[in-house]
mmCIF file with all atom_site columns, C-alpha atoms and ligand atoms in Angstrom:
data_model
loop_
_atom_site.group_PDB
_atom_site.id
_atom_site.type_symbol
_atom_site.label_atom_id
_atom_site.label_alt_id
_atom_site.label_comp_id
_atom_site.label_asym_id
_atom_site.label_entity_id
_atom_site.label_seq_id
_atom_site.pdbx_PDB_ins_code
_atom_site.Cartn_x
_atom_site.Cartn_y
_atom_site.Cartn_z
_atom_site.occupancy
_atom_site.B_iso_or_equiv
_atom_site.pdbx_formal_charge
_atom_site.auth_seq_id
_atom_site.auth_comp_id
_atom_site.auth_asym_id
_atom_site.auth_atom_id
_atom_site.pdbx_PDB_model_num
ATOM   1   C  CA  . MET A 1 1   ? -181.853 46.946 27.372 1.00 0.00 ? 143 MET A CA  1
ATOM   2   C  CA  . THR A 1 2   ? -183.882 47.515 24.115 1.00 0.00 ? 144 THR A CA  1
ATOM   3   C  CA  . GLN A 1 3   ? -187.459 48.343 24.068 1.00 0.00 ? 145 GLN A CA  1
ATOM   4   C  CA  . HIS A 1 4   ? -188.246 44.812 22.867 1.00 0.00 ? 146 HIS A CA  1
ATOM   5   C  CA  . GLN A 1 5   ? -186.308 43.163 25.736 1.00 0.00 ? 147 GLN A CA  1
ATOM   6   C  CA  . LEU A 1 6   ? -188.023 45.428 28.240 1.00 0.00 ? 148 LEU A CA  1
ATOM   7   C  CA  . ASN A 1 7   ? -191.496 44.438 26.825 1.00 0.00 ? 149 ASN A CA  1
ATOM   8   C  CA  . GLU A 1 8   ? -190.494 40.781 26.993 1.00 0.00 ? 150 GLU A CA  1
ATOM   9   C  CA  . GLU A 1 9   ? -189.346 41.273 30.663 1.00 0.00 ? 151 GLU A CA  1
ATOM   10  C  CA  . ARG A 1 10  ? -192.668 42.828 31.543 1.00 0.00 ? 152 ARG A CA  1
ATOM   11  C  CA  . THR A 1 11  ? -194.671 40.139 29.917 1.00 0.00 ? 153 THR A CA  1
ATOM   12  C  CA  . SER A 1 12  ? -192.822 37.390 31.839 1.00 0.00 ? 154 SER A CA  1
ATOM   13  C  CA  . MET A 1 13  ? -193.111 39.357 35.031 1.00 0.00 ? 155 MET A CA  1
ATOM   14  C  CA  . THR A 1 14  ? -196.747 39.554 34.462 1.00 0.00 ? 156 THR A CA  1
ATOM   15  C  CA  . ARG A 1 15  ? -196.948 35.912 33.875 1.00 0.00 ? 157 ARG A CA  1
ATOM   16  C  CA  . LEU A 1 16  ? -195.076 35.193 37.096 1.00 0.00 ? 158 LEU A CA  1
ATOM   17  C  CA  . PHE A 1 17  ? -197.277 37.481 38.921 1.00 0.00 ? 159 PHE A CA  1
ATOM   18  C  CA  . LEU A 1 18  ? -200.352 35.822 37.528 1.00 0.00 ? 160 LEU A CA  1
ATOM   19  C  CA  . THR A 1 19  ? -199.049 32.292 38.452 1.00 0.00 ? 161 THR A CA  1
ATOM   20  C  CA  . ILE A 1 20  ? -198.424 33.600 42.014 1.00 0.00 ? 162 ILE A CA  1
ATOM   21  C  CA  . ILE A 1 21  ? -201.922 34.919 42.229 1.00 0.00 ? 163 ILE A CA  1
ATOM   22  C  CA  . LEU A 1 22  ? -203.278 31.671 40.986 1.00 0.00 ? 164 LEU A CA  1
ATOM   23  C  CA  . LEU A 1 23  ? -201.200 29.630 43.360 1.00 0.00 ? 165 LEU A CA  1
ATOM   24  C  CA  . CYS A 1 24  ? -202.281 31.803 46.316 1.00 0.00 ? 166 CYS A CA  1
ATOM   25  C  CA  . GLY A 1 25  ? -205.801 31.346 45.174 1.00 0.00 ? 167 GLY A CA  1
ATOM   26  C  CA  . SER A 1 26  ? -205.742 27.677 45.227 1.00 0.00 ? 168 SER A CA  1
ATOM   27  C  CA  . LEU A 1 27  ? -203.875 27.720 48.497 1.00 0.00 ? 169 LEU A CA  1
ATOM   28  C  CA  . ILE A 1 28  ? -206.455 29.900 50.149 1.00 0.00 ? 170 ILE A CA  1
ATOM   29  C  CA  . GLY A 1 29  ? -209.143 27.504 48.564 1.00 0.00 ? 171 GLY A CA  1
ATOM   30  C  CA  . SER A 1 30  ? -207.701 24.427 50.270 1.00 0.00 ? 172 SER A CA  1
ATOM   31  C  CA  . ALA A 1 31  ? -207.147 26.350 53.509 1.00 0.00 ? 173 ALA A CA  1
ATOM   32  C  CA  . THR A 1 32  ? -210.828 27.251 53.622 1.00 0.00 ? 174 THR A CA  1
ATOM   33  C  CA  . ILE A 1 33  ? -211.763 23.617 53.001 1.00 0.00 ? 175 ILE A CA  1
ATOM   34  C  CA  . VAL A 1 34  ? -209.558 22.692 56.041 1.00 0.00 ? 176 VAL A CA  1
ATOM   35  C  CA  . LEU A 1 35  ? -211.035 25.435 58.064 1.00 0.00 ? 177 LEU A CA  1
ATOM   36  C  CA  . ALA A 1 36  ? -214.529 24.358 57.135 1.00 0.00 ? 178 ALA A CA  1
ATOM   37  C  CA  . GLU A 1 37  ? -213.846 20.928 58.356 1.00 0.00 ? 179 GLU A CA  1
ATOM   38  C  CA  . GLU A 1 38  ? -212.289 22.149 61.545 1.00 0.00 ? 180 GLU A CA  1
ATOM   39  C  CA  . PRO A 1 39  ? -215.414 22.662 63.789 1.00 0.00 ? 181 PRO A CA  1
ATOM   40  C  CA  . HIS A 1 40  ? -216.422 18.967 63.525 1.00 0.00 ? 182 HIS A CA  1
ATOM   41  C  CA  . ALA A 1 41  ? -213.034 17.977 64.854 1.00 0.00 ? 183 ALA A CA  1
ATOM   42  C  CA  . HIS A 1 42  ? -214.151 19.287 68.255 1.00 0.00 ? 184 HIS A CA  1
ATOM   43  C  CA  . HIS A 1 43  ? -217.078 16.817 68.546 1.00 0.00 ? 185 HIS A CA  1
ATOM   44  C  CA  . GLN A 1 44  ? -216.066 13.751 70.448 1.00 0.00 ? 186 GLN A CA  1
ATOM   45  C  CA  . GLY A 1 45  ? -219.281 11.804 70.127 1.00 0.00 ? 187 GLY A CA  1
ATOM   46  C  CA  . ILE A 1 46  ? -223.062 11.919 71.128 1.00 0.00 ? 188 ILE A CA  1
ATOM   47  C  CA  . THR A 1 47  ? -224.423 10.819 74.430 1.00 0.00 ? 189 THR A CA  1
ATOM   48  C  CA  . LEU A 1 48  ? -227.435 8.586  74.098 1.00 0.00 ? 190 LEU A CA  1
ATOM   49  C  CA  . SER A 1 49  ? -229.281 6.210  76.536 1.00 0.00 ? 191 SER A CA  1
ATOM   50  C  CA  . PRO A 1 50  ? -228.062 2.618  76.333 1.00 0.00 ? 192 PRO A CA  1
ATOM   51  C  CA  . ALA A 1 51  ? -231.270 1.534  74.628 1.00 0.00 ? 193 ALA A CA  1
ATOM   52  C  CA  . LEU A 1 52  ? -230.996 4.246  71.946 1.00 0.00 ? 194 LEU A CA  1
ATOM   53  C  CA  . ARG A 1 53  ? -227.428 3.478  71.393 1.00 0.00 ? 195 ARG A CA  1
ATOM   54  C  CA  . ASP A 1 54  ? -228.361 -0.095 70.666 1.00 0.00 ? 196 ASP A CA  1
ATOM   55  C  CA  . VAL A 1 55  ? -230.853 1.024  68.089 1.00 0.00 ? 197 VAL A CA  1
ATOM   56  C  CA  . LEU A 1 56  ? -228.232 3.265  66.391 1.00 0.00 ? 198 LEU A CA  1
ATOM   57  C  CA  . ARG A 1 57  ? -225.697 0.387  66.492 1.00 0.00 ? 199 ARG A CA  1
ATOM   58  C  CA  . ALA A 1 58  ? -228.220 -2.024 64.960 1.00 0.00 ? 200 ALA A CA  1
ATOM   59  C  CA  . GLU A 1 59  ? -228.970 0.389  62.205 1.00 0.00 ? 201 GLU A CA  1
ATOM   60  C  CA  . MET A 1 60  ? -225.286 0.872  61.554 1.00 0.00 ? 202 MET A CA  1
ATOM   61  C  CA  . ARG A 1 61  ? -224.857 -2.805 61.266 1.00 0.00 ? 203 ARG A CA  1
ATOM   62  C  CA  . GLU A 1 62  ? -227.805 -2.952 58.736 1.00 0.00 ? 204 GLU A CA  1
ATOM   63  C  CA  . ILE A 1 63  ? -226.410 -0.338 56.549 1.00 0.00 ? 205 ILE A CA  1
ATOM   64  C  CA  . THR A 1 64  ? -222.888 -1.891 56.663 1.00 0.00 ? 206 THR A CA  1
ATOM   65  C  CA  . THR A 1 65  ? -224.450 -5.043 55.263 1.00 0.00 ? 207 THR A CA  1
ATOM   66  C  CA  . GLY A 1 66  ? -226.312 -2.893 52.628 1.00 0.00 ? 208 GLY A CA  1
ATOM   67  C  CA  . ILE A 1 67  ? -223.190 -1.054 51.552 1.00 0.00 ? 209 ILE A CA  1
ATOM   68  C  CA  . GLN A 1 68  ? -221.271 -4.296 51.156 1.00 0.00 ? 210 GLN A CA  1
ATOM   69  C  CA  . ASN A 1 69  ? -224.064 -5.863 49.115 1.00 0.00 ? 211 ASN A CA  1
ATOM   70  C  CA  . ILE A 1 70  ? -224.108 -2.761 46.995 1.00 0.00 ? 212 ILE A CA  1
ATOM   71  C  CA  . ALA A 1 71  ? -220.373 -2.982 46.205 1.00 0.00 ? 213 ALA A CA  1
ATOM   72  C  CA  . VAL A 1 72  ? -220.809 -6.666 44.971 1.00 0.00 ? 214 VAL A CA  1
ATOM   73  C  CA  . ALA A 1 73  ? -223.909 -5.686 43.005 1.00 0.00 ? 215 ALA A CA  1
ATOM   74  C  CA  . MET A 1 74  ? -221.821 -2.863 41.378 1.00 0.00 ? 216 MET A CA  1
ATOM   75  C  CA  . ALA A 1 75  ? -219.145 -5.237 40.324 1.00 0.00 ? 217 ALA A CA  1
ATOM   76  C  CA  . THR A 1 76  ? -221.578 -7.532 38.749 1.00 0.00 ? 218 THR A CA  1
ATOM   77  C  CA  . ALA A 1 77  ? -223.814 -4.819 37.166 1.00 0.00 ? 219 ALA A CA  1
ATOM   78  C  CA  . ASP A 1 78  ? -226.819 -6.155 39.137 1.00 0.00 ? 220 ASP A CA  1
ATOM   79  C  CA  . TRP A 1 79  ? -228.793 -2.819 38.708 1.00 0.00 ? 221 TRP A CA  1
ATOM   80  C  CA  . LYS A 1 80  ? -231.868 -4.292 40.463 1.00 0.00 ? 222 LYS A CA  1
ATOM   81  C  CA  . ALA A 1 81  ? -229.841 -5.419 43.498 1.00 0.00 ? 223 ALA A CA  1
ATOM   82  C  CA  . ILE A 1 82  ? -228.137 -1.999 43.731 1.00 0.00 ? 224 ILE A CA  1
ATOM   83  C  CA  . GLN A 1 83  ? -231.574 -0.393 43.693 1.00 0.00 ? 225 GLN A CA  1
ATOM   84  C  CA  . ASP A 1 84  ? -232.931 -2.649 46.252 1.00 0.00 ? 226 ASP A CA  1
ATOM   85  C  CA  . HIS A 1 85  ? -230.026 -2.341 48.688 1.00 0.00 ? 227 HIS A CA  1
ATOM   86  C  CA  . SER A 1 86  ? -229.943 1.439  48.288 1.00 0.00 ? 228 SER A CA  1
ATOM   87  C  CA  . GLU A 1 87  ? -233.500 1.596  49.055 1.00 0.00 ? 229 GLU A CA  1
ATOM   88  C  CA  . LYS A 1 88  ? -233.008 -0.489 52.210 1.00 0.00 ? 230 LYS A CA  1
ATOM   89  C  CA  . VAL A 1 89  ? -230.183 1.833  53.288 1.00 0.00 ? 231 VAL A CA  1
ATOM   90  C  CA  . ARG A 1 90  ? -232.283 4.825  52.480 1.00 0.00 ? 232 ARG A CA  1
ATOM   91  C  CA  . VAL A 1 91  ? -235.211 3.835  54.636 1.00 0.00 ? 233 VAL A CA  1
ATOM   92  C  CA  . SER A 1 92  ? -233.114 2.619  57.483 1.00 0.00 ? 234 SER A CA  1
ATOM   93  C  CA  . TYR A 1 93  ? -233.657 5.969  59.275 1.00 0.00 ? 235 TYR A CA  1
ATOM   94  C  CA  . VAL A 1 94  ? -232.808 5.631  62.907 1.00 0.00 ? 236 VAL A CA  1
ATOM   95  C  CA  . MET A 1 95  ? -235.216 8.511  63.891 1.00 0.00 ? 237 MET A CA  1
ATOM   96  C  CA  . GLU A 1 96  ? -238.149 6.734  62.198 1.00 0.00 ? 238 GLU A CA  1
ATOM   97  C  CA  . LYS A 1 97  ? -238.280 3.310  63.371 1.00 0.00 ? 239 LYS A CA  1
ATOM   98  C  CA  . LYS A 1 98  ? -238.097 0.956  66.417 1.00 0.00 ? 240 LYS A CA  1
ATOM   99  C  CA  . LEU A 1 99  ? -238.524 3.888  68.569 1.00 0.00 ? 241 LEU A CA  1
ATOM   100 C  CA  . THR A 1 100 ? -240.957 4.436  71.420 1.00 0.00 ? 242 THR A CA  1
ATOM   101 C  CA  . PRO A 1 101 ? -242.408 7.956  71.557 1.00 0.00 ? 243 PRO A CA  1
ATOM   102 C  CA  . GLU A 1 102 ? -240.144 8.719  74.509 1.00 0.00 ? 244 GLU A CA  1
ATOM   103 C  CA  . GLN A 1 103 ? -237.067 7.600  72.628 1.00 0.00 ? 245 GLN A CA  1
ATOM   104 C  CA  . ALA A 1 104 ? -238.017 9.577  69.487 1.00 0.00 ? 246 ALA A CA  1
ATOM   105 C  CA  . LYS A 1 105 ? -238.296 12.643 71.787 1.00 0.00 ? 247 LYS A CA  1
ATOM   106 C  CA  . GLU A 1 106 ? -234.906 11.838 73.317 1.00 0.00 ? 248 GLU A CA  1
ATOM   107 C  CA  . LEU A 1 107 ? -233.302 11.460 69.927 1.00 0.00 ? 249 LEU A CA  1
ATOM   108 C  CA  . GLU A 1 108 ? -234.801 14.732 68.779 1.00 0.00 ? 250 GLU A CA  1
ATOM   109 C  CA  . HIS A 1 109 ? -233.402 16.558 71.753 1.00 0.00 ? 251 HIS A CA  1
ATOM   110 C  CA  . THR A 1 110 ? -230.033 14.813 71.964 1.00 0.00 ? 252 THR A CA  1
ATOM   111 C  CA  . LEU A 1 111 ? -228.916 14.823 68.410 1.00 0.00 ? 253 LEU A CA  1
ATOM   112 C  CA  . PRO A 1 112 ? -227.070 17.919 67.174 1.00 0.00 ? 254 PRO A CA  1
ATOM   113 C  CA  . GLU A 1 113 ? -228.393 19.672 64.177 1.00 0.00 ? 255 GLU A CA  1
ATOM   114 C  CA  . ARG A 1 114 ? -225.201 18.795 62.227 1.00 0.00 ? 256 ARG A CA  1
ATOM   115 C  CA  . PHE A 1 115 ? -225.716 15.109 63.041 1.00 0.00 ? 257 PHE A CA  1
ATOM   116 C  CA  . LYS A 1 116 ? -229.254 15.316 61.735 1.00 0.00 ? 258 LYS A CA  1
ATOM   117 C  CA  . GLN A 1 117 ? -228.022 17.122 58.699 1.00 0.00 ? 259 GLN A CA  1
ATOM   118 C  CA  . LEU A 1 118 ? -225.339 14.452 57.952 1.00 0.00 ? 260 LEU A CA  1
ATOM   119 C  CA  . ASP A 1 119 ? -227.839 11.756 58.471 1.00 0.00 ? 261 ASP A CA  1
ATOM   120 C  CA  . ALA A 1 120 ? -230.395 13.436 56.041 1.00 0.00 ? 262 ALA A CA  1
ATOM   121 C  CA  . GLU A 1 121 ? -227.587 13.915 53.446 1.00 0.00 ? 263 GLU A CA  1
ATOM   122 C  CA  . PHE A 1 122 ? -226.663 10.215 53.887 1.00 0.00 ? 264 PHE A CA  1
ATOM   123 C  CA  . HIS A 1 123 ? -230.146 9.111  53.046 1.00 0.00 ? 265 HIS A CA  1
ATOM   124 C  CA  . GLN A 1 124 ? -230.333 11.415 50.051 1.00 0.00 ? 266 GLN A CA  1
ATOM   125 C  CA  . ARG A 1 125 ? -227.193 9.972  48.652 1.00 0.00 ? 267 ARG A CA  1
ATOM   126 C  CA  . ALA A 1 126 ? -228.589 6.489  48.959 1.00 0.00 ? 268 ALA A CA  1
ATOM   127 C  CA  . ALA A 1 127 ? -231.610 7.724  47.009 1.00 0.00 ? 269 ALA A CA  1
ATOM   128 C  CA  . LYS A 1 128 ? -229.493 9.162  44.294 1.00 0.00 ? 270 LYS A CA  1
ATOM   129 C  CA  . LEU A 1 129 ? -227.489 5.954  44.102 1.00 0.00 ? 271 LEU A CA  1
ATOM   130 C  CA  . GLY A 1 130 ? -230.761 4.107  43.486 1.00 0.00 ? 272 GLY A CA  1
ATOM   131 C  CA  . VAL A 1 131 ? -231.800 6.540  40.759 1.00 0.00 ? 273 VAL A CA  1
ATOM   132 C  CA  . ALA A 1 132 ? -228.302 6.076  39.078 1.00 0.00 ? 274 ALA A CA  1
ATOM   133 C  CA  . ALA A 1 133 ? -228.691 2.365  39.226 1.00 0.00 ? 275 ALA A CA  1
ATOM   134 C  CA  . SER A 1 134 ? -232.197 2.480  37.631 1.00 0.00 ? 276 SER A CA  1
ATOM   135 C  CA  . ALA A 1 135 ? -230.640 4.345  34.783 1.00 0.00 ? 277 ALA A CA  1
ATOM   136 C  CA  . HIS A 1 136 ? -227.900 1.610  34.426 1.00 0.00 ? 278 HIS A CA  1
ATOM   137 C  CA  . ASP A 1 137 ? -225.368 4.534  34.712 1.00 0.00 ? 279 ASP A CA  1
ATOM   138 C  CA  . ALA A 1 138 ? -222.297 2.710  36.034 1.00 0.00 ? 280 ALA A CA  1
ATOM   139 C  CA  . GLU A 1 139 ? -220.180 5.851  36.293 1.00 0.00 ? 281 GLU A CA  1
ATOM   140 C  CA  . LEU A 1 140 ? -222.829 7.825  38.197 1.00 0.00 ? 282 LEU A CA  1
ATOM   141 C  CA  . VAL A 1 141 ? -223.489 4.813  40.489 1.00 0.00 ? 283 VAL A CA  1
ATOM   142 C  CA  . THR A 1 142 ? -219.777 4.688  41.310 1.00 0.00 ? 284 THR A CA  1
ATOM   143 C  CA  . PHE A 1 143 ? -219.834 8.495  42.051 1.00 0.00 ? 285 PHE A CA  1
ATOM   144 C  CA  . HIS A 1 144 ? -222.781 8.205  44.413 1.00 0.00 ? 286 HIS A CA  1
ATOM   145 C  CA  . TYR A 1 145 ? -221.446 5.193  46.060 1.00 0.00 ? 287 TYR A CA  1
ATOM   146 C  CA  . SER A 1 146 ? -218.234 7.146  46.979 1.00 0.00 ? 288 SER A CA  1
ATOM   147 C  CA  . ARG A 1 147 ? -220.368 9.984  48.237 1.00 0.00 ? 289 ARG A CA  1
ATOM   148 C  CA  . LEU A 1 148 ? -222.345 7.534  50.418 1.00 0.00 ? 290 LEU A CA  1
ATOM   149 C  CA  . LEU A 1 149 ? -218.995 6.217  51.845 1.00 0.00 ? 291 LEU A CA  1
ATOM   150 C  CA  . GLU A 1 150 ? -217.907 9.813  52.287 1.00 0.00 ? 292 GLU A CA  1
ATOM   151 C  CA  . SER A 1 151 ? -221.011 10.331 54.471 1.00 0.00 ? 293 SER A CA  1
ATOM   152 C  CA  . CYS A 1 152 ? -220.067 7.356  56.797 1.00 0.00 ? 294 CYS A CA  1
ATOM   153 C  CA  . VAL A 1 153 ? -216.605 8.921  57.145 1.00 0.00 ? 295 VAL A CA  1
ATOM   154 C  CA  . GLN A 1 154 ? -217.885 12.422 57.823 1.00 0.00 ? 296 GLN A CA  1
ATOM   155 C  CA  . CYS A 1 155 ? -220.348 11.423 60.540 1.00 0.00 ? 297 CYS A CA  1
ATOM   156 C  CA  . HIS A 1 156 ? -217.875 9.134  62.234 1.00 0.00 ? 298 HIS A CA  1
ATOM   157 C  CA  . THR A 1 157 ? -215.147 11.611 62.138 1.00 0.00 ? 299 THR A CA  1
ATOM   158 C  CA  . ALA A 1 158 ? -217.466 14.091 63.882 1.00 0.00 ? 300 ALA A CA  1
ATOM   159 C  CA  . TYR A 1 159 ? -219.483 11.780 66.280 1.00 0.00 ? 301 TYR A CA  1
ATOM   160 C  CA  . ALA A 1 160 ? -217.985 8.431  66.513 1.00 0.00 ? 302 ALA A CA  1
ATOM   161 C  CA  . ARG A 1 161 ? -214.305 9.076  67.247 1.00 0.00 ? 303 ARG A CA  1
ATOM   162 C  CA  . SER A 1 162 ? -214.235 7.259  70.508 1.00 0.00 ? 304 SER A CA  1
ATOM   163 C  CA  . ARG A 1 163 ? -215.755 4.266  68.719 1.00 0.00 ? 305 ARG A CA  1
ATOM   164 C  CA  . PHE A 1 164 ? -213.297 4.550  65.826 1.00 0.00 ? 306 PHE A CA  1
ATOM   165 C  CA  . PRO A 1 165 ? -210.083 6.105  67.225 1.00 0.00 ? 307 PRO A CA  1
ATOM   166 C  CA  . GLY A 1 166 ? -208.461 5.733  63.773 1.00 0.00 ? 308 GLY A CA  1
ATOM   167 C  CA  . PHE A 1 167 ? -210.203 8.968  62.916 1.00 0.00 ? 309 PHE A CA  1
ATOM   168 C  CA  . ALA A 1 168 ? -208.121 10.919 65.460 1.00 0.00 ? 310 ALA A CA  1
ATOM   169 C  CA  . PRO A 1 169 ? -206.018 13.455 63.700 1.00 0.00 ? 311 PRO A CA  1
ATOM   170 C  CA  . VAL A 1 170 ? -202.292 12.530 63.249 1.00 0.00 ? 312 VAL A CA  1
ATOM   171 C  CA  . MET A 1 171 ? -201.160 15.917 64.688 1.00 0.00 ? 313 MET A CA  1
ATOM   172 C  CA  . GLN A 1 172 ? -202.486 16.291 68.249 1.00 0.00 ? 314 GLN A CA  1
ATOM   173 C  CA  . ASP A 1 173 ? -203.359 19.928 68.903 1.00 0.00 ? 315 ASP A CA  1
ATOM   174 C  CA  . HIS A 1 174 ? -202.807 21.135 72.418 1.00 0.00 ? 316 HIS A CA  1
ATOM   175 C  CA  . HIS A 1 175 ? -205.302 24.015 72.551 1.00 0.00 ? 317 HIS A CA  1
ATOM   176 C  CA  . HIS A 1 176 ? -208.095 22.997 74.866 1.00 0.00 ? 318 HIS A CA  1
HETATM 177 C  C1  . LIG B 2 .   ? -225.217 10.621 60.584 1.00 0.00 ? 152 LIG B C1  1
HETATM 178 C  C2  . LIG B 2 .   ? -224.203 9.808  61.347 1.00 0.00 ? 152 LIG B C2  1
HETATM 179 C  C3  . LIG B 2 .   ? -223.659 8.557  60.829 1.00 0.00 ? 152 LIG B C3  1
HETATM 180 C  C4  . LIG B 2 .   ? -223.672 8.063  59.430 1.00 0.00 ? 152 LIG B C4  1
HETATM 181 C  C5  . LIG B 2 .   ? -224.035 8.805  58.226 1.00 0.00 ? 152 LIG B C5  1
HETATM 182 C  C6  . LIG B 2 .   ? -222.980 6.723  59.525 1.00 0.00 ? 152 LIG B C6  1
HETATM 183 N  N1  . LIG B 2 .   ? -222.788 6.317  60.918 1.00 0.00 ? 152 LIG B N1  1
HETATM 184 FE FE1 . LIG B 2 .   ? -222.036 4.592  61.463 1.00 0.00 ? 152 LIG B FE1 1
HETATM 185 N  N2  . LIG B 2 .   ? -222.031 5.295  63.354 1.00 0.00 ? 152 LIG B N2  1
HETATM 186 C  C7  . LIG B 2 .   ? -222.423 6.497  63.777 1.00 0.00 ? 152 LIG B C7  1
HETATM 187 C  C8  . LIG B 2 .   ? -222.186 6.711  65.178 1.00 0.00 ? 152 LIG B C8  1
HETATM 188 C  C9  . LIG B 2 .   ? -222.533 7.838  66.109 1.00 0.00 ? 152 LIG B C9  1
HETATM 189 C  C10 . LIG B 2 .   ? -221.669 5.456  65.683 1.00 0.00 ? 152 LIG B C10 1
HETATM 190 C  C11 . LIG B 2 .   ? -221.122 5.130  67.072 1.00 0.00 ? 152 LIG B C11 1
HETATM 191 C  C12 . LIG B 2 .   ? -222.187 4.425  67.897 1.00 0.00 ? 152 LIG B C12 1
HETATM 192 C  C13 . LIG B 2 .   ? -221.545 4.049  69.222 1.00 0.00 ? 152 LIG B C13 1
HETATM 193 O  O1  . LIG B 2 .   ? -221.318 4.985  69.997 1.00 0.00 ? 152 LIG B O1  1
HETATM 194 O  O2  . LIG B 2 .   ? -221.235 2.897  69.362 1.00 0.00 ? 152 LIG B O2  1
HETATM 195 C  C14 . LIG B 2 .   ? -221.672 4.586  64.469 1.00 0.00 ? 152 LIG B C14 1
HETATM 196 C  C15 . LIG B 2 .   ? -221.199 3.298  64.537 1.00 0.00 ? 152 LIG B C15 1
HETATM 197 C  C16 . LIG B 2 .   ? -221.034 2.477  63.403 1.00 0.00 ? 152 LIG B C16 1
HETATM 198 C  C17 . LIG B 2 .   ? -220.608 1.048  63.361 1.00 0.00 ? 152 LIG B C17 1
HETATM 199 C  C18 . LIG B 2 .   ? -220.401 0.210  64.704 1.00 0.00 ? 152 LIG B C18 1
HETATM 200 C  C19 . LIG B 2 .   ? -221.677 -0.429 65.079 1.00 0.00 ? 152 LIG B C19 1
HETATM 201 C  C20 . LIG B 2 .   ? -221.525 -1.324 66.266 1.00 0.00 ? 152 LIG B C20 1
HETATM 202 O  O3  . LIG B 2 .   ? -222.217 -2.437 66.291 1.00 0.00 ? 152 LIG B O3  1
HETATM 203 O  O4  . LIG B 2 .   ? -220.962 -0.930 67.236 1.00 0.00 ? 152 LIG B O4  1
HETATM 204 C  C21 . LIG B 2 .   ? -220.563 0.656  62.106 1.00 0.00 ? 152 LIG B C21 1
HETATM 205 C  C22 . LIG B 2 .   ? -220.104 -0.711 61.590 1.00 0.00 ? 152 LIG B C22 1
HETATM 206 C  C23 . LIG B 2 .   ? -220.884 1.751  61.294 1.00 0.00 ? 152 LIG B C23 1
HETATM 207 N  N3  . LIG B 2 .   ? -221.256 2.876  62.033 1.00 0.00 ? 152 LIG B N3  1
HETATM 208 C  C24 . LIG B 2 .   ? -220.984 1.670  59.852 1.00 0.00 ? 152 LIG B C24 1
HETATM 209 C  C25 . LIG B 2 .   ? -221.400 2.823  59.061 1.00 0.00 ? 152 LIG B C25 1
HETATM 210 C  C26 . LIG B 2 .   ? -221.295 2.815  57.674 1.00 0.00 ? 152 LIG B C26 1
HETATM 211 C  C27 . LIG B 2 .   ? -220.709 1.617  56.844 1.00 0.00 ? 152 LIG B C27 1
HETATM 212 C  C28 . LIG B 2 .   ? -221.831 3.958  57.181 1.00 0.00 ? 152 LIG B C28 1
HETATM 213 C  C29 . LIG B 2 .   ? -222.088 4.540  55.916 1.00 0.00 ? 152 LIG B C29 1
HETATM 214 C  C30 . LIG B 2 .   ? -222.584 3.650  54.928 1.00 0.00 ? 152 LIG B C30 1
HETATM 215 C  C31 . LIG B 2 .   ? -222.285 4.651  58.485 1.00 0.00 ? 152 LIG B C31 1
HETATM 216 N  N4  . LIG B 2 .   ? -221.892 4.033  59.541 1.00 0.00 ? 152 LIG B N4  1
HETATM 217 C  C32 . LIG B 2 .   ? -222.843 6.014  58.400 1.00 0.00 ? 152 LIG B C32 1
HETATM 218 C  C33 . LIG B 2 .   ? -222.967 7.491  63.080 1.00 0.00 ? 152 LIG B C33 1
HETATM 219 C  C34 . LIG B 2 .   ? -223.147 7.456  61.604 1.00 0.00 ? 152 LIG B C34 1
#
């Protein structure tokens, strides 16, 4: 082997090595995401009194209407409607309305921190959607809309699996 060939060999080995490192890096990256999602998988739901459950369900039906209206408003570039519906979704905060003081207390004690966090995030995303709509920024509106839908999915995956069995993982794990 000539010196030139040797050098070329080394360069391609280095390239291969770098590619492997990059590949491993992205694999570890996605593994981390999967692991980070894992803890929610163990929640099966939240236990609320029947009255509170009704309030939550009513709120869910309200935001469902809101999210459907937003989709149509987006398709028709009706910025004002997007803003109005986002605002309705944003303020439909289950912890802030239609609750007796006892129920508010119950909610505060019953809901896990993670649920509250997801809920807060959800309302922030609705607010951002409204801001994007006021700027007539279709691309940003679409982005925040998908983030909003992602919030529905995240919370339901973690806390409404018995209500929506479709969220159950395809692979059943047998470690209990
Ligand atoms: C922070 C948590 C959380 C977020 C965010 C959330 N949900 Fe829910 N949702 C729940 C829980 C918990 C239930 C199950 C209540 C029950 O046990 O029946 C539920 C139930 C529902 C129901 C069933 C209501 C009924 O009448 O039984 C619908 C529809 C629904 N959600 C739609 C949505 C949509 C659409 C979004 C997003 C735009 C969303 N939810 C975001 C927690 C959430």
